[in-house]
Amino acid sequence: SQKIEQNSEALNIQEGKTATLTCNYTNYSPAYLQWYRQDPGRGPVFLLLIRENEKEKRKERLKVTFDTTLKQSLFHITASQPADSATYLCALGSVIGNAGNMLTFGGGTRLMVKP
Amino acid sequence: DGGITQSPKYLFRKEGQNVTLSCEQNLNHDAMYWYRQDPGQGLRLIYYSQIVNDFQKGDIAEGYSVSREKKESFPLTVTSAQKNPTAFYLCASSGYSGNTIYFGEGSWLTVV
């Protein structure tokens, strides 16, 4: 069966350092991979999408890599700030029919950035 | 503002009751989804709909029902057949040409 693994333990880092979160998957060939941020009691917010034929994507302080051979994505936040503290969800995606997207989510990793 | 509105934010259900969670979007998206999230867990797909008057079961559809009579609306009913309904419920939508799924703010359902 399909499985997506994110580190269930919280990641604690110091402000200014680079946070690196990992997403590993098995038994899946996604068309794309997404990262979302979720704050407590709120809905997830889309951050970045990377397609299967792309190796790396950047957006401001965020960087995502996607290795389909290793079946792994890494999510980096450079110059981290306390405001980056949240749970980050990895989601593998495929297109369904003409109008839909099927996303399978990992359990998320909680990031805590200490001042 | 464009977005997805879920209501109510907090809902309490007695044993044996059916409850309905509302989801409305004004993004003109064709596809809509319902996910369930348990504490410390990832999101699991309950139902999804790609077009009006059509919907498909997700991974955990048992004990739930949906309707899609209008493009903007995708209500979820949690029936008494759902034995463990206490969870955080998230509605989402996506457009025809995009891969991004946009989420509402969620609804907390608690069985009392």
mmCIF file of C-alpha atoms in Angstrom:
data_model
loop_
_atom_site.group_PDB
_atom_site.id
_atom_site.type_symbol
_atom_site.label_atom_id
_atom_site.label_comp_id
_atom_site.label_asym_id
_atom_site.label_seq_id
_atom_site.Cartn_x
_atom_site.Cartn_y
_atom_site.Cartn_z
ATOM 1 C CA SER A 1 0.000 0.000 0.000
ATOM 2 C CA GLN A 2 1.027 3.618 -0.463
ATOM 3 C CA LYS A 3 2.947 5.074 2.410
ATOM 4 C CA ILE A 4 4.235 8.573 3.098
ATOM 5 C CA GLU A 5 6.586 9.109 6.012
ATOM 6 C CA GLN A 6 7.446 12.376 7.674
ATOM 7 C CA ASN A 7 9.367 12.626 10.895
ATOM 8 C CA SER A 8 6.699 12.521 13.577
ATOM 9 C CA GLU A 9 9.031 14.018 16.159
ATOM 10 C CA ALA A 10 9.163 17.774 16.403
ATOM 11 C CA LEU A 11 12.137 19.525 14.868
ATOM 12 C CA ASN A 12 13.625 22.175 17.153
ATOM 13 C CA ILE A 13 16.075 24.642 15.694
ATOM 14 C CA GLN A 14 17.561 28.005 16.556
ATOM 15 C CA GLU A 15 16.446 31.175 14.824
ATOM 16 C CA GLY A 16 18.580 31.953 11.786
ATOM 17 C CA LYS A 17 19.464 28.330 11.065
ATOM 18 C CA THR A 18 18.208 26.287 8.131
ATOM 19 C CA ALA A 19 15.408 23.848 8.855
ATOM 20 C CA THR A 20 15.310 20.688 6.755
ATOM 21 C CA LEU A 21 12.234 18.472 6.738
ATOM 22 C CA THR A 22 12.064 15.084 5.058
ATOM 23 C CA CYS A 23 9.285 13.305 3.190
ATOM 24 C CA ASN A 24 9.796 9.706 2.087
ATOM 25 C CA TYR A 25 7.296 7.612 0.191
ATOM 26 C CA THR A 26 6.834 4.049 -1.037
ATOM 27 C CA ASN A 27 4.558 2.298 -3.521
ATOM 28 C CA TYR A 28 3.670 5.554 -5.238
ATOM 29 C CA SER A 29 4.562 7.296 -8.472
ATOM 30 C CA PRO A 30 3.280 10.822 -7.976
ATOM 31 C CA ALA A 31 2.859 13.319 -10.770
ATOM 32 C CA TYR A 32 3.799 16.060 -8.337
ATOM 33 C CA LEU A 33 4.526 16.723 -4.691
ATOM 34 C CA GLN A 34 3.328 19.603 -2.543
ATOM 35 C CA TRP A 35 4.231 21.088 0.804
ATOM 36 C CA TYR A 36 1.682 22.749 3.038
ATOM 37 C CA ARG A 37 1.931 24.680 6.289
ATOM 38 C CA GLN A 38 -0.644 24.098 8.998
ATOM 39 C CA ASP A 39 -1.040 26.183 12.146
ATOM 40 C CA PRO A 40 -2.906 24.727 15.139
ATOM 41 C CA GLY A 41 -6.649 24.596 14.562
ATOM 42 C CA ARG A 42 -6.365 26.023 11.053
ATOM 43 C CA GLY A 43 -6.586 24.622 7.545
ATOM 44 C CA PRO A 44 -3.378 23.805 5.634
ATOM 45 C CA VAL A 45 -1.944 26.551 3.453
ATOM 46 C CA PHE A 46 -0.217 25.707 0.178
ATOM 47 C CA LEU A 47 3.492 26.572 -0.005
ATOM 48 C CA LEU A 48 5.196 24.903 -2.945
ATOM 49 C CA LEU A 49 4.551 22.390 -5.710
ATOM 50 C CA ILE A 50 7.236 20.430 -7.521
ATOM 51 C CA ARG A 51 6.563 18.141 -10.475
ATOM 52 C CA GLU A 52 8.077 14.719 -11.101
ATOM 53 C CA ASN A 53 10.365 16.060 -13.829
ATOM 54 C CA GLU A 54 11.727 18.858 -11.633
ATOM 55 C CA LYS A 55 14.639 18.516 -9.228
ATOM 56 C CA GLU A 56 14.372 21.705 -7.230
ATOM 57 C CA LYS A 57 11.979 24.606 -6.633
ATOM 58 C CA ARG A 58 12.556 27.815 -4.698
ATOM 59 C CA LYS A 59 10.297 30.486 -3.299
ATOM 60 C CA GLU A 60 11.823 33.207 -1.162
ATOM 61 C CA ARG A 61 13.356 31.410 1.861
ATOM 62 C CA LEU A 62 11.849 28.049 0.898
ATOM 63 C CA LYS A 63 13.449 25.338 -1.195
ATOM 64 C CA VAL A 64 12.073 21.934 -2.154
ATOM 65 C CA THR A 65 13.923 19.063 -3.779
ATOM 66 C CA PHE A 66 12.344 15.995 -5.322
ATOM 67 C CA ASP A 67 14.261 12.798 -5.979
ATOM 68 C CA THR A 68 12.010 10.231 -7.659
ATOM 69 C CA THR A 69 14.773 7.619 -7.565
ATOM 70 C CA LEU A 70 15.188 7.870 -3.814
ATOM 71 C CA LYS A 71 11.443 8.549 -3.458
ATOM 72 C CA GLN A 72 12.200 11.484 -1.244
ATOM 73 C CA SER A 73 11.548 15.196 -0.974
ATOM 74 C CA LEU A 74 13.445 17.627 1.218
ATOM 75 C CA PHE A 75 11.922 20.917 2.347
ATOM 76 C CA HIS A 76 14.301 23.648 3.493
ATOM 77 C CA ILE A 77 13.575 26.923 5.262
ATOM 78 C CA THR A 78 16.631 29.149 5.324
ATOM 79 C CA ALA A 79 17.182 31.906 7.884
ATOM 80 C CA SER A 80 14.373 30.442 9.957
ATOM 81 C CA GLN A 81 12.249 32.680 12.168
ATOM 82 C CA PRO A 82 9.998 31.948 15.157
ATOM 83 C CA ALA A 83 7.060 32.775 12.861
ATOM 84 C CA ASP A 84 7.980 29.703 10.803
ATOM 85 C CA SER A 85 6.951 27.482 13.715
ATOM 86 C CA ALA A 86 4.115 25.280 12.471
ATOM 87 C CA THR A 87 3.392 21.782 11.204
ATOM 88 C CA TYR A 88 4.503 21.121 7.646
ATOM 89 C CA LEU A 89 2.657 18.550 5.569
ATOM 90 C CA CYS A 90 3.970 16.724 2.546
ATOM 91 C CA ALA A 91 1.411 15.593 -0.045
ATOM 92 C CA LEU A 92 1.827 13.427 -3.104
ATOM 93 C CA GLY A 93 -0.447 14.217 -5.988
ATOM 94 C CA SER A 94 -1.946 12.832 -9.136
ATOM 95 C CA VAL A 95 -4.542 14.207 -11.518
ATOM 96 C CA ILE A 96 -7.929 12.501 -11.548
ATOM 97 C CA GLY A 97 -10.381 12.895 -14.382
ATOM 98 C CA ASN A 98 -10.730 16.333 -15.922
ATOM 99 C CA ALA A 99 -11.058 18.534 -12.910
ATOM 100 C CA GLY A 100 -9.700 16.898 -9.817
ATOM 101 C CA ASN A 101 -6.473 16.290 -7.986
ATOM 102 C CA MET A 102 -5.878 13.390 -5.657
ATOM 103 C CA LEU A 103 -3.585 14.250 -2.790
ATOM 104 C CA THR A 104 -2.256 11.762 -0.258
ATOM 105 C CA PHE A 105 -0.865 13.422 2.846
ATOM 106 C CA GLY A 106 1.881 12.507 5.231
ATOM 107 C CA GLY A 107 1.398 12.917 8.960
ATOM 108 C CA GLY A 108 3.337 16.179 9.100
ATOM 109 C CA THR A 109 6.378 17.379 11.010
ATOM 110 C CA ARG A 110 6.112 20.061 13.661
ATOM 111 C CA LEU A 111 8.808 22.700 13.430
ATOM 112 C CA MET A 112 9.710 24.843 16.424
ATOM 113 C CA VAL A 113 12.051 27.772 15.829
ATOM 114 C CA LYS A 114 13.457 29.197 19.047
ATOM 115 C CA PRO A 115 14.572 32.826 19.293
ATOM 116 C CA ASP B 1 -12.737 37.872 -0.407
ATOM 117 C CA GLY B 2 -12.424 34.659 -2.384
ATOM 118 C CA GLY B 3 -12.122 31.504 -0.417
ATOM 119 C CA ILE B 4 -13.681 28.502 1.232
ATOM 120 C CA THR B 5 -16.056 28.944 4.132
ATOM 121 C CA GLN B 6 -16.784 26.139 6.543
ATOM 122 C CA SER B 7 -19.416 26.261 9.244
ATOM 123 C CA PRO B 8 -19.838 25.779 12.070
ATOM 124 C CA LYS B 9 -16.318 26.018 13.488
ATOM 125 C CA TYR B 10 -17.301 23.891 16.498
ATOM 126 C CA LEU B 11 -20.057 21.284 16.598
ATOM 127 C CA PHE B 12 -21.159 18.842 19.238
ATOM 128 C CA ARG B 13 -23.031 15.685 18.378
ATOM 129 C CA LYS B 14 -24.964 13.403 20.623
ATOM 130 C CA GLU B 15 -24.819 9.678 20.162
ATOM 131 C CA GLY B 16 -27.133 8.532 17.369
ATOM 132 C CA GLN B 17 -27.465 11.948 15.749
ATOM 133 C CA ASN B 18 -26.661 12.968 12.216
ATOM 134 C CA VAL B 19 -24.916 16.306 11.777
ATOM 135 C CA THR B 20 -24.128 18.290 8.659
ATOM 136 C CA LEU B 21 -21.035 20.399 8.070
ATOM 137 C CA SER B 22 -21.343 23.188 5.553
ATOM 138 C CA CYS B 23 -18.748 24.086 2.920
ATOM 139 C CA GLU B 24 -19.102 26.936 0.435
ATOM 140 C CA GLN B 25 -16.513 28.210 -2.054
ATOM 141 C CA ASN B 26 -16.528 31.289 -4.278
ATOM 142 C CA LEU B 27 -13.382 30.384 -6.205
ATOM 143 C CA ASN B 28 -15.347 28.946 -9.146
ATOM 144 C CA HIS B 29 -13.558 25.648 -8.620
ATOM 145 C CA ASP B 30 -14.931 22.488 -10.168
ATOM 146 C CA ALA B 31 -13.543 19.988 -7.676
ATOM 147 C CA MET B 32 -14.295 19.870 -3.965
ATOM 148 C CA TYR B 33 -13.092 17.553 -1.220
ATOM 149 C CA TRP B 34 -13.666 16.575 2.382
ATOM 150 C CA TYR B 35 -10.782 15.434 4.579
ATOM 151 C CA ARG B 36 -10.673 14.234 8.137
ATOM 152 C CA GLN B 37 -7.720 14.952 10.447
ATOM 153 C CA ASP B 38 -7.169 13.238 13.782
ATOM 154 C CA PRO B 39 -4.717 14.682 16.348
ATOM 155 C CA GLY B 40 -1.129 14.258 15.198
ATOM 156 C CA GLN B 41 -2.274 12.526 12.032
ATOM 157 C CA GLY B 42 -2.261 13.359 8.370
ATOM 158 C CA LEU B 43 -5.345 14.186 6.344
ATOM 159 C CA ARG B 44 -7.519 11.342 5.093
ATOM 160 C CA LEU B 45 -9.898 11.746 2.164
ATOM 161 C CA ILE B 46 -13.589 11.122 2.882
ATOM 162 C CA TYR B 47 -15.312 12.151 -0.359
ATOM 163 C CA TYR B 48 -14.562 14.222 -3.415
ATOM 164 C CA SER B 49 -16.552 15.701 -6.267
ATOM 165 C CA GLN B 50 -15.287 16.787 -9.659
ATOM 166 C CA ILE B 51 -18.561 18.127 -10.991
ATOM 167 C CA VAL B 52 -22.062 19.010 -9.871
ATOM 168 C CA ASN B 53 -24.295 16.029 -9.098
ATOM 169 C CA ASP B 54 -21.359 13.643 -9.034
ATOM 170 C CA PHE B 55 -19.112 12.532 -6.184
ATOM 171 C CA GLN B 56 -16.775 9.672 -5.348
ATOM 172 C CA LYS B 57 -15.818 7.876 -2.158
ATOM 173 C CA GLY B 58 -12.405 8.471 -0.713
ATOM 174 C CA ASP B 59 -10.442 6.254 1.646
ATOM 175 C CA ILE B 60 -12.744 6.544 4.668
ATOM 176 C CA ALA B 61 -16.267 7.171 3.326
ATOM 177 C CA GLU B 62 -18.110 4.775 5.633
ATOM 178 C CA GLY B 63 -20.494 6.616 7.935
ATOM 179 C CA TYR B 64 -20.436 9.798 5.866
ATOM 180 C CA SER B 65 -22.579 11.175 3.041
ATOM 181 C CA VAL B 66 -22.303 14.178 0.735
ATOM 182 C CA SER B 67 -24.234 16.032 -1.941
ATOM 183 C CA ARG B 68 -23.182 18.385 -4.714
ATOM 184 C CA GLU B 69 -26.284 20.166 -5.953
ATOM 185 C CA LYS B 70 -24.473 23.420 -6.659
ATOM 186 C CA LYS B 71 -20.951 24.106 -7.829
ATOM 187 C CA GLU B 72 -20.277 26.314 -4.812
ATOM 188 C CA SER B 73 -21.515 23.936 -2.121
ATOM 189 C CA PHE B 74 -20.409 20.518 -0.859
ATOM 190 C CA PRO B 75 -21.999 19.690 2.514
ATOM 191 C CA LEU B 76 -20.860 16.676 4.530
ATOM 192 C CA THR B 77 -23.224 14.692 6.750
ATOM 193 C CA VAL B 78 -21.710 12.670 9.557
ATOM 194 C CA THR B 79 -24.220 9.920 10.200
ATOM 195 C CA SER B 80 -24.814 7.865 13.306
ATOM 196 C CA ALA B 81 -23.115 4.991 11.493
ATOM 197 C CA GLN B 82 -19.777 6.752 11.915
ATOM 198 C CA LYS B 83 -18.595 5.216 15.184
ATOM 199 C CA ASN B 84 -15.702 7.542 15.905
ATOM 200 C CA PRO B 85 -16.631 10.925 14.470
ATOM 201 C CA THR B 86 -14.668 13.176 16.828
ATOM 202 C CA ALA B 87 -12.117 14.864 14.564
ATOM 203 C CA PHE B 88 -11.155 18.013 12.668
ATOM 204 C CA TYR B 89 -12.899 18.180 9.282
ATOM 205 C CA LEU B 90 -11.432 20.089 6.369
ATOM 206 C CA CYS B 91 -13.153 21.083 3.146
ATOM 207 C CA ALA B 92 -11.065 21.920 0.103
ATOM 208 C CA SER B 93 -11.380 22.795 -3.566
ATOM 209 C CA SER B 94 -9.263 22.888 -6.697
ATOM 210 C CA GLY B 95 -9.632 24.413 -10.126
ATOM 211 C CA TYR B 96 -9.676 22.816 -13.547
ATOM 212 C CA SER B 97 -6.164 23.660 -14.591
ATOM 213 C CA GLY B 98 -4.347 23.847 -11.307
ATOM 214 C CA ASN B 99 -2.940 21.191 -9.037
ATOM 215 C CA THR B 100 -3.160 23.210 -5.851
ATOM 216 C CA ILE B 101 -5.852 22.323 -3.371
ATOM 217 C CA TYR B 102 -7.136 25.191 -1.221
ATOM 218 C CA PHE B 103 -8.489 24.482 2.231
ATOM 219 C CA GLY B 104 -11.099 26.021 4.456
ATOM 220 C CA GLU B 105 -10.457 26.777 8.115
ATOM 221 C CA GLY B 106 -11.898 23.490 9.300
ATOM 222 C CA SER B 107 -14.678 22.351 11.622
ATOM 223 C CA TRP B 108 -14.222 20.600 14.935
ATOM 224 C CA LEU B 109 -16.751 17.866 15.644
ATOM 225 C CA THR B 110 -17.008 16.371 19.115
ATOM 226 C CA VAL B 111 -19.288 13.588 20.267
ATOM 227 C CA VAL B 112 -20.817 14.204 23.694
#
